[in-house]
Structures are given as C-alpha cells and as structure tokens.
XYZ file of C-alpha atoms in Angstrom:
326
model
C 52.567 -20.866 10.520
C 56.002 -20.047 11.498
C 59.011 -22.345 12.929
C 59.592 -21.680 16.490
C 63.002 -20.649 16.082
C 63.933 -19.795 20.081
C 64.713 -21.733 22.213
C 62.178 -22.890 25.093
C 63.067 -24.304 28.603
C 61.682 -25.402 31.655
C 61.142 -22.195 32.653
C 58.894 -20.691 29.811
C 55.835 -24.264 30.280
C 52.608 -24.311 31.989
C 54.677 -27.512 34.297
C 57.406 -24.854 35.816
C 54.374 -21.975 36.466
C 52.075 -24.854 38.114
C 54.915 -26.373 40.445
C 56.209 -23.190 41.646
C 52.604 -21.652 42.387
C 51.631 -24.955 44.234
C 55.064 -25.320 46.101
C 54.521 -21.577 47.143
C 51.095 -22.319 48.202
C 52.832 -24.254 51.066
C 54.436 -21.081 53.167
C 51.434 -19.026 51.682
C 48.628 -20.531 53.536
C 50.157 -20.935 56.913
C 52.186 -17.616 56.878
C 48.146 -16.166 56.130
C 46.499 -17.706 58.799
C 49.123 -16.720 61.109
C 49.006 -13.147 60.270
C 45.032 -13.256 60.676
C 45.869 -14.618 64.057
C 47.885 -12.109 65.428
C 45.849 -9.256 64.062
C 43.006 -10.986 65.361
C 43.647 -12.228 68.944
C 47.055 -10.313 69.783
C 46.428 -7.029 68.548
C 46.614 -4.557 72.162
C 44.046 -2.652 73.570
C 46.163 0.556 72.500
C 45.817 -0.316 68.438
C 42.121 -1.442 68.375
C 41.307 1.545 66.256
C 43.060 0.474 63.665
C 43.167 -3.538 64.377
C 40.214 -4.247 61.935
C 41.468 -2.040 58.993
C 44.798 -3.921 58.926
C 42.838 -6.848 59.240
C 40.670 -6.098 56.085
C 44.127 -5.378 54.422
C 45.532 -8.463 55.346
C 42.160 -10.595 54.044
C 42.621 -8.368 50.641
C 46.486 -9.335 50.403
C 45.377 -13.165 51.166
C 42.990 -13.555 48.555
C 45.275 -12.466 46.098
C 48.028 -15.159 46.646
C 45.221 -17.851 47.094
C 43.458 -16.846 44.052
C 46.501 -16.277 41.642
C 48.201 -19.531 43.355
C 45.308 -21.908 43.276
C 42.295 -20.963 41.420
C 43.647 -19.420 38.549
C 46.946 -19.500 37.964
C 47.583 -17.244 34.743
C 49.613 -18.275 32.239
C 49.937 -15.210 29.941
C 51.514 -14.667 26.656
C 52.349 -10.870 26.363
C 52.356 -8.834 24.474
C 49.404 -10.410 23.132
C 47.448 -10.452 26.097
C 46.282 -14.413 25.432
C 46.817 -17.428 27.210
C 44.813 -19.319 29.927
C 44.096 -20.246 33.557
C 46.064 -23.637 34.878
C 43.938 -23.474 38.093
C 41.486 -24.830 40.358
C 38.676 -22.474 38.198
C 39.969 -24.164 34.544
C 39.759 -27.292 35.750
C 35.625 -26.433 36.587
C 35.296 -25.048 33.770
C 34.919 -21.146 34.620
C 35.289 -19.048 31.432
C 39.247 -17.693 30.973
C 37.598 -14.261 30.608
C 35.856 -14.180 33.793
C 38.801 -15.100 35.573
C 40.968 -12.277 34.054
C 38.158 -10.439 35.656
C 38.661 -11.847 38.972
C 42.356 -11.280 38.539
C 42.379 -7.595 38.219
C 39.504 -6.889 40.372
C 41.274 -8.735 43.231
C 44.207 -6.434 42.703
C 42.101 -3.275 42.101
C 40.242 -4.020 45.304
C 43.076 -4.401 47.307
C 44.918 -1.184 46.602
C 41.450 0.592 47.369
C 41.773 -1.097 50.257
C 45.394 0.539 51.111
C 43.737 3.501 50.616
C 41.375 3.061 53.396
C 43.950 2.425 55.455
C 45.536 5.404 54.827
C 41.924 7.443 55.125
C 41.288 5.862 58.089
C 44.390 6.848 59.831
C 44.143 10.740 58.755
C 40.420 10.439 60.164
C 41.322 9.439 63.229
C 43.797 11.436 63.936
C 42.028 14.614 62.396
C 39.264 16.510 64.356
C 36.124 18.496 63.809
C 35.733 17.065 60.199
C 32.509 17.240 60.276
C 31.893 17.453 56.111
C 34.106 14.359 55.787
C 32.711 12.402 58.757
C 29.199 13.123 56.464
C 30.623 11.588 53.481
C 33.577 9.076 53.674
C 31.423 6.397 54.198
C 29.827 7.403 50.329
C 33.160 7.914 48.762
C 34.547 4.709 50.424
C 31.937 2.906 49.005
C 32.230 4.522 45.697
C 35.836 3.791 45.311
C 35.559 0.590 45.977
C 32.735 0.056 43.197
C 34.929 1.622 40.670
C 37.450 -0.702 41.830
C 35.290 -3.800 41.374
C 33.732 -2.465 38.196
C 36.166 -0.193 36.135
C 37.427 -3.872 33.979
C 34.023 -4.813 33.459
C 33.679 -3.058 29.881
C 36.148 -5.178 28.476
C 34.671 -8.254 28.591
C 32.303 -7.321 26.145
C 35.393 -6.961 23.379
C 36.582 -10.292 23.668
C 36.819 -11.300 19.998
C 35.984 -14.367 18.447
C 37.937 -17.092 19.347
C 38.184 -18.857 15.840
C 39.689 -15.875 14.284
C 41.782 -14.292 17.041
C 43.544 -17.219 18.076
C 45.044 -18.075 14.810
C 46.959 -14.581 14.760
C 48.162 -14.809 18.270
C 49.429 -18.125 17.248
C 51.024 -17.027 14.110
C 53.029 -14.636 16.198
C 53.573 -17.194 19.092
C 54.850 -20.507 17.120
C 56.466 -21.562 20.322
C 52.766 -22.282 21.679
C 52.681 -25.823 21.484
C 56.223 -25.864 23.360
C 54.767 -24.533 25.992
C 51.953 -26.237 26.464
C 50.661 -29.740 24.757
C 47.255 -29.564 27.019
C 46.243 -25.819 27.721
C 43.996 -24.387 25.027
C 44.717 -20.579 24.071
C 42.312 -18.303 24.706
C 42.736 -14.755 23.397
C 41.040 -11.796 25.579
C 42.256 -9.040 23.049
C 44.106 -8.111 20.210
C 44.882 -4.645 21.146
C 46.223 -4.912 24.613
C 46.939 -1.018 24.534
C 43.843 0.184 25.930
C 43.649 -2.156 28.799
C 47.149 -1.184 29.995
C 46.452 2.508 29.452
C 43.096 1.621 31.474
C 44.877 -0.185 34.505
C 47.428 2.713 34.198
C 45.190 5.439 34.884
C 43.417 3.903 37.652
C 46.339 2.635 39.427
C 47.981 6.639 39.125
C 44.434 7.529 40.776
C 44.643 5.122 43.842
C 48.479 6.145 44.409
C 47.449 9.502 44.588
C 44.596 8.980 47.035
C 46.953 6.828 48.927
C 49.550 9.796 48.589
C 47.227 12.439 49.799
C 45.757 10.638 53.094
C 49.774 9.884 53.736
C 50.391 14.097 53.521
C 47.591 14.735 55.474
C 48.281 12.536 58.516
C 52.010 13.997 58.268
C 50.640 17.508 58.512
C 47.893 16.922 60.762
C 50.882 15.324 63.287
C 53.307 17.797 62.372
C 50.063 20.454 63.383
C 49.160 18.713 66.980
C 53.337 18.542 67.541
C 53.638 22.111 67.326
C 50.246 23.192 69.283
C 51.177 20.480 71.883
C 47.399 19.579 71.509
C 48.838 15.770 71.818
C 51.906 14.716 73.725
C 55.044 14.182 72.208
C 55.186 10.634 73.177
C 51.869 10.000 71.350
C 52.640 11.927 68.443
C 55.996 9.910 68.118
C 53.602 6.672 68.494
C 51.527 7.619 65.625
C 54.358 8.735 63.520
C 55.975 5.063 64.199
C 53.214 3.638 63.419
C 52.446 5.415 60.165
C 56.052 4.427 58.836
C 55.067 0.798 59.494
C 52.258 0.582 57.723
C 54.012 2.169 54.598
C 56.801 -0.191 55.023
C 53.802 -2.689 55.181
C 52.301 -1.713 51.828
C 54.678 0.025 50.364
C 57.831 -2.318 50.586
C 55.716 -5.495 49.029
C 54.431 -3.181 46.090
C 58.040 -1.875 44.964
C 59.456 -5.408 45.194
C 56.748 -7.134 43.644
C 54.381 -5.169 41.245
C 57.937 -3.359 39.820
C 58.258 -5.976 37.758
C 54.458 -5.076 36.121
C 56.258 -2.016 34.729
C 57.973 -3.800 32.472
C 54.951 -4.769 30.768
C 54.452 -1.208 29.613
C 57.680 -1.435 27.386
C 57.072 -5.247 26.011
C 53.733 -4.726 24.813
C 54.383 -1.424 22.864
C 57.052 -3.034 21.741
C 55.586 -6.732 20.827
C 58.599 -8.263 22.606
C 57.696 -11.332 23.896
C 59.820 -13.345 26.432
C 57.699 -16.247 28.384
C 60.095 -17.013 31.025
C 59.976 -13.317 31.813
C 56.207 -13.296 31.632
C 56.299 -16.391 34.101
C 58.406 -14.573 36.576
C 56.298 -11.352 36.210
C 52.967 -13.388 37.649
C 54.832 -15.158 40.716
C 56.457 -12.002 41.673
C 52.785 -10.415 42.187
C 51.521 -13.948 43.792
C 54.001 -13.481 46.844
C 52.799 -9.973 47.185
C 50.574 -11.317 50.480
C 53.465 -13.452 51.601
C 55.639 -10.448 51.811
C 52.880 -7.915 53.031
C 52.049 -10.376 56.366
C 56.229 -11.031 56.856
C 56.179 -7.103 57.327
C 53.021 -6.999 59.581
C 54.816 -9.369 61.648
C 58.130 -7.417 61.375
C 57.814 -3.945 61.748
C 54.357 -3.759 64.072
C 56.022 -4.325 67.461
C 52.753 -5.828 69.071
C 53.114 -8.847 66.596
C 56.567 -8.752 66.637
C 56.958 -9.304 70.461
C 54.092 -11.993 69.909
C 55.801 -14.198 67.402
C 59.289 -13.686 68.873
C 57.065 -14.935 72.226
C 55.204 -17.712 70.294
C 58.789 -19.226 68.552
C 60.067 -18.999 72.043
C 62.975 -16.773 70.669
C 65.237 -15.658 73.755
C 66.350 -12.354 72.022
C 63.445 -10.722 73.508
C 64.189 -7.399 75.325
C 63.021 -7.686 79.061
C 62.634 -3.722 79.164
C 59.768 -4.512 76.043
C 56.244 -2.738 76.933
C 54.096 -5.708 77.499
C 50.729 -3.588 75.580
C 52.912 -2.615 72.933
C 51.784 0.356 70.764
C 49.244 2.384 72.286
C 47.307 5.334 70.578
C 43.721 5.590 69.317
C-alpha cells in the first residue's frame, strides 16, 4: 500500500462532515416546519390552486436535508465512488448501498417534483386541453416512477467487497486519516456510467421543467394580447411564475453547481476530500435555501412572517389577501 503523502486536516474526517451536518440540522428543522406552516395555514384564498403543489415541493425539499443531515450522512471518496454513511441508518445497520439508493432517489424525486409544479401551473392557466387533461395524471405518475426507479439497476453491480475495497484503498492511502471507525464500502469501480446515468436523466427533467416554463410564458403572453384575462391578473400570474423559479431555480444554481464539478474529478481521478465534503453540505442546505425563498419572494408568506416577527417595516398600503389568481 502506498504512504499517504498529502496532507489531511480537519476538514477532509468523518468528525468535521458529522458536526457540521448535525449543527445544520439545528436551523434546518425549524426553518422546515415553519415553511410547512405558512404554506399550510397562511396561504390566501387567491393561491389555493397552487397552495398544495408548493406544499408537496416543500415536503420533497425537506426530506432531502433531513435525510442527507441525519440518516445518512454520506461520506464519499470520489472519484472512486466508495465510502460510507455516518448516519442515523449506519448506526441500524441499513446496507451503505441501499442508502446510496435513498440518496439519489430523494433527489430524483424532488426535481420530478419541480416539474409538476411547473405542469401544474401551464394547466391551469391553459384551456380546452382536453388530450392533456386525459393523460397528465398517467405521465405524472410515470415520471415519477422513473424517478424512483431509474438507480435501481445498479445495485445489482456492486462488486465484491473483499476485492474492490483493497484497490480503492490502494489509491486512497489517506483512508485511515480520515476515518479510524468508518468501514469503506465500495459501490463501484467504474463510476462513469452512473454519472453519465444521473446526467441524462437530470438533462431530461430540466427540459420538462424548461418546456412547462415556455408554455405558461406563451400561454400568458397569448391571453395578454386577446385580453381574454385582465392585465392585472396576467401581471399576477407572471409575478408569481418568476417566484417560483427564483424558488427552485436560485437553490439549484447555488447548491447542486458544485455537483458539476464532479464530472471533471472523476474523469480525471482527482481526488480532493475536503472538496468532496463541501460538495455534500452544499446539496444538504438545498431545502434550507428553497423555504428562505418561499418565505422571501411569495408576498403572502412574506407579509406573514414580517407579521409573525412583529417587524414594523410592513407597508400599511399591503393587500391584506395577498396574491390572488386561480
């Protein structure tokens, strides 16, 4: 085996990854039950159309931070695609390959999800679809079963764990620096197929999620120019279609940017764990972020917490139902 010739900090163990996902597990829970709150109870009369989409959303974004900051917990060594779970599910004993299940089909899931946001918003606001009407409910349901599903294949090519973790740890001699407690566990060899896996589906939900977002933009550009709709209503809807991007689309270029990098150091067998470390808490705050937007650039739940944390910057002029539009 070779000398570990780098040189390893606090940053690159299994101690800094578990502190800092159980310190940020204590503005995560309360900043989630909040949101689910204000969807919940303070949502206006005017938004209930869309009140339990954003809802399922916000569920979708929870789970994620819970799961990655509590139950499992990944410490990864790229570009090997090894390591283990530090979590709640390690500690009872769950199989490391079933969690890296659980992992990516929480994520998968909850982009499908942003794409029924989107769909749901272009079917509202579209009429006389009568084909679509027929069969969203079908393709829904059949995007989200890809989403759940599409990772299952590779658990089945899991090598054997006497001979694969040997190699990873002939390339990794810095192992045991991280880590004097946390067993390796190797879920492949060839990490290029997963990636180029992942890759394609995630191109397929942005594009979904791109389409539904052209749509609603044409089908409001369409009832602006037929004045089928009033202005003031079409402005509504346009507001509140910017928000919700802002919503998704703000937490996912912060936060899963950093995932791109992964598609240079595993061609390129570089392997950094600090980097690595930072990579997985990035995504973990991707609820945190999503909900601090919800709050922020909804005005319904923006007026309500401003109200709630008794903040006197509150306009008196402000429309006390907020957004209104089916």
């Amino acid at each position: 085996m070779q000398n570990c010739n780098s040189t390893i900090t606090y940053l690159d163990t299994t101690d800094f990854l578990s502190t800092i996902f159980h310190s940020m597990s204590g503005f995560q829970y309360p900043a989630h039950l909040f949101g689910a709150y204000m969807i919940i109870f303070k949502t206006p009369q005017g938004m209930s159309s869309v009140k339990w989409s954003l809802l399922n959303l916000h569920v979708w974004s929870s789970v994620l931070d819970v799961y990655w900051s509590t139950f499992a917990i990944p410490f990864v060594i790229f570009p090997y695609m090894a390591g283990n779970g530090i979590g709640v599910l390690s500690m009872l004993g769950l199989n490391t390959g079933y969690q890296v299940y659980f992992s990516v089909m929480i994520v998968s899931v909850l982009v499908a999800t942003m794409v029924r946001v989107y769909e749901n918003r272009w079917f509202l606001l579209s009429r006389n679809r009568k084909l679509w009407r027929r069969i969203r409910g079908y393709a829904c349901i059949l995007n989200y079963i890809i989403s759940a599903m599409f990772f299952i294949p590779f658990l089945f090519f899991v090598p054997d764990q006497m001979k694969a973790v040997p190699v990873v740890l002939e390339k990794t001699p810095c192992y045991h620096l991280y880590t004097q407690t946390i067993p390796l566990y190797v879920f492949t060899l060839n990490p290029i197929p997963v990636l180029a896996t992942v890759a394609l589906f995630s191109v397929l939900q942005i594009s979904l999620m791109s389409l539904f977002v052209c749509l609603t933009v044409r089908v409001l550009s369409i009832q602006a120019k037929r004045n089928t709709t009033s202005q003031y209503t079409v402005t509504l809807h346009r507001k509140f279609l910017y928000a919700l991007m802002a919503q998704t689309g703000l937490p996912v270029i912060v936060v899963f940017c950093p995932l791109l990098s992964l598609f240079y150091l595993v061609p390129m067998g570089y392997h950094n764990q600090m980097i690595t470390n930072f990579i997985f808490i990035s995504v973990s705050l991707h609820g945190f972020f999503s909900t601090v937007l919800l709050l922020l650039v909804h005005q319904p739940y923006r007026l309500a917490t401003l109200r709630i944390l008794k903040c006197g910057c509150m306009t008196k002029n402000a429309v006390r139902g907020g957004t209104s539009f089916k």
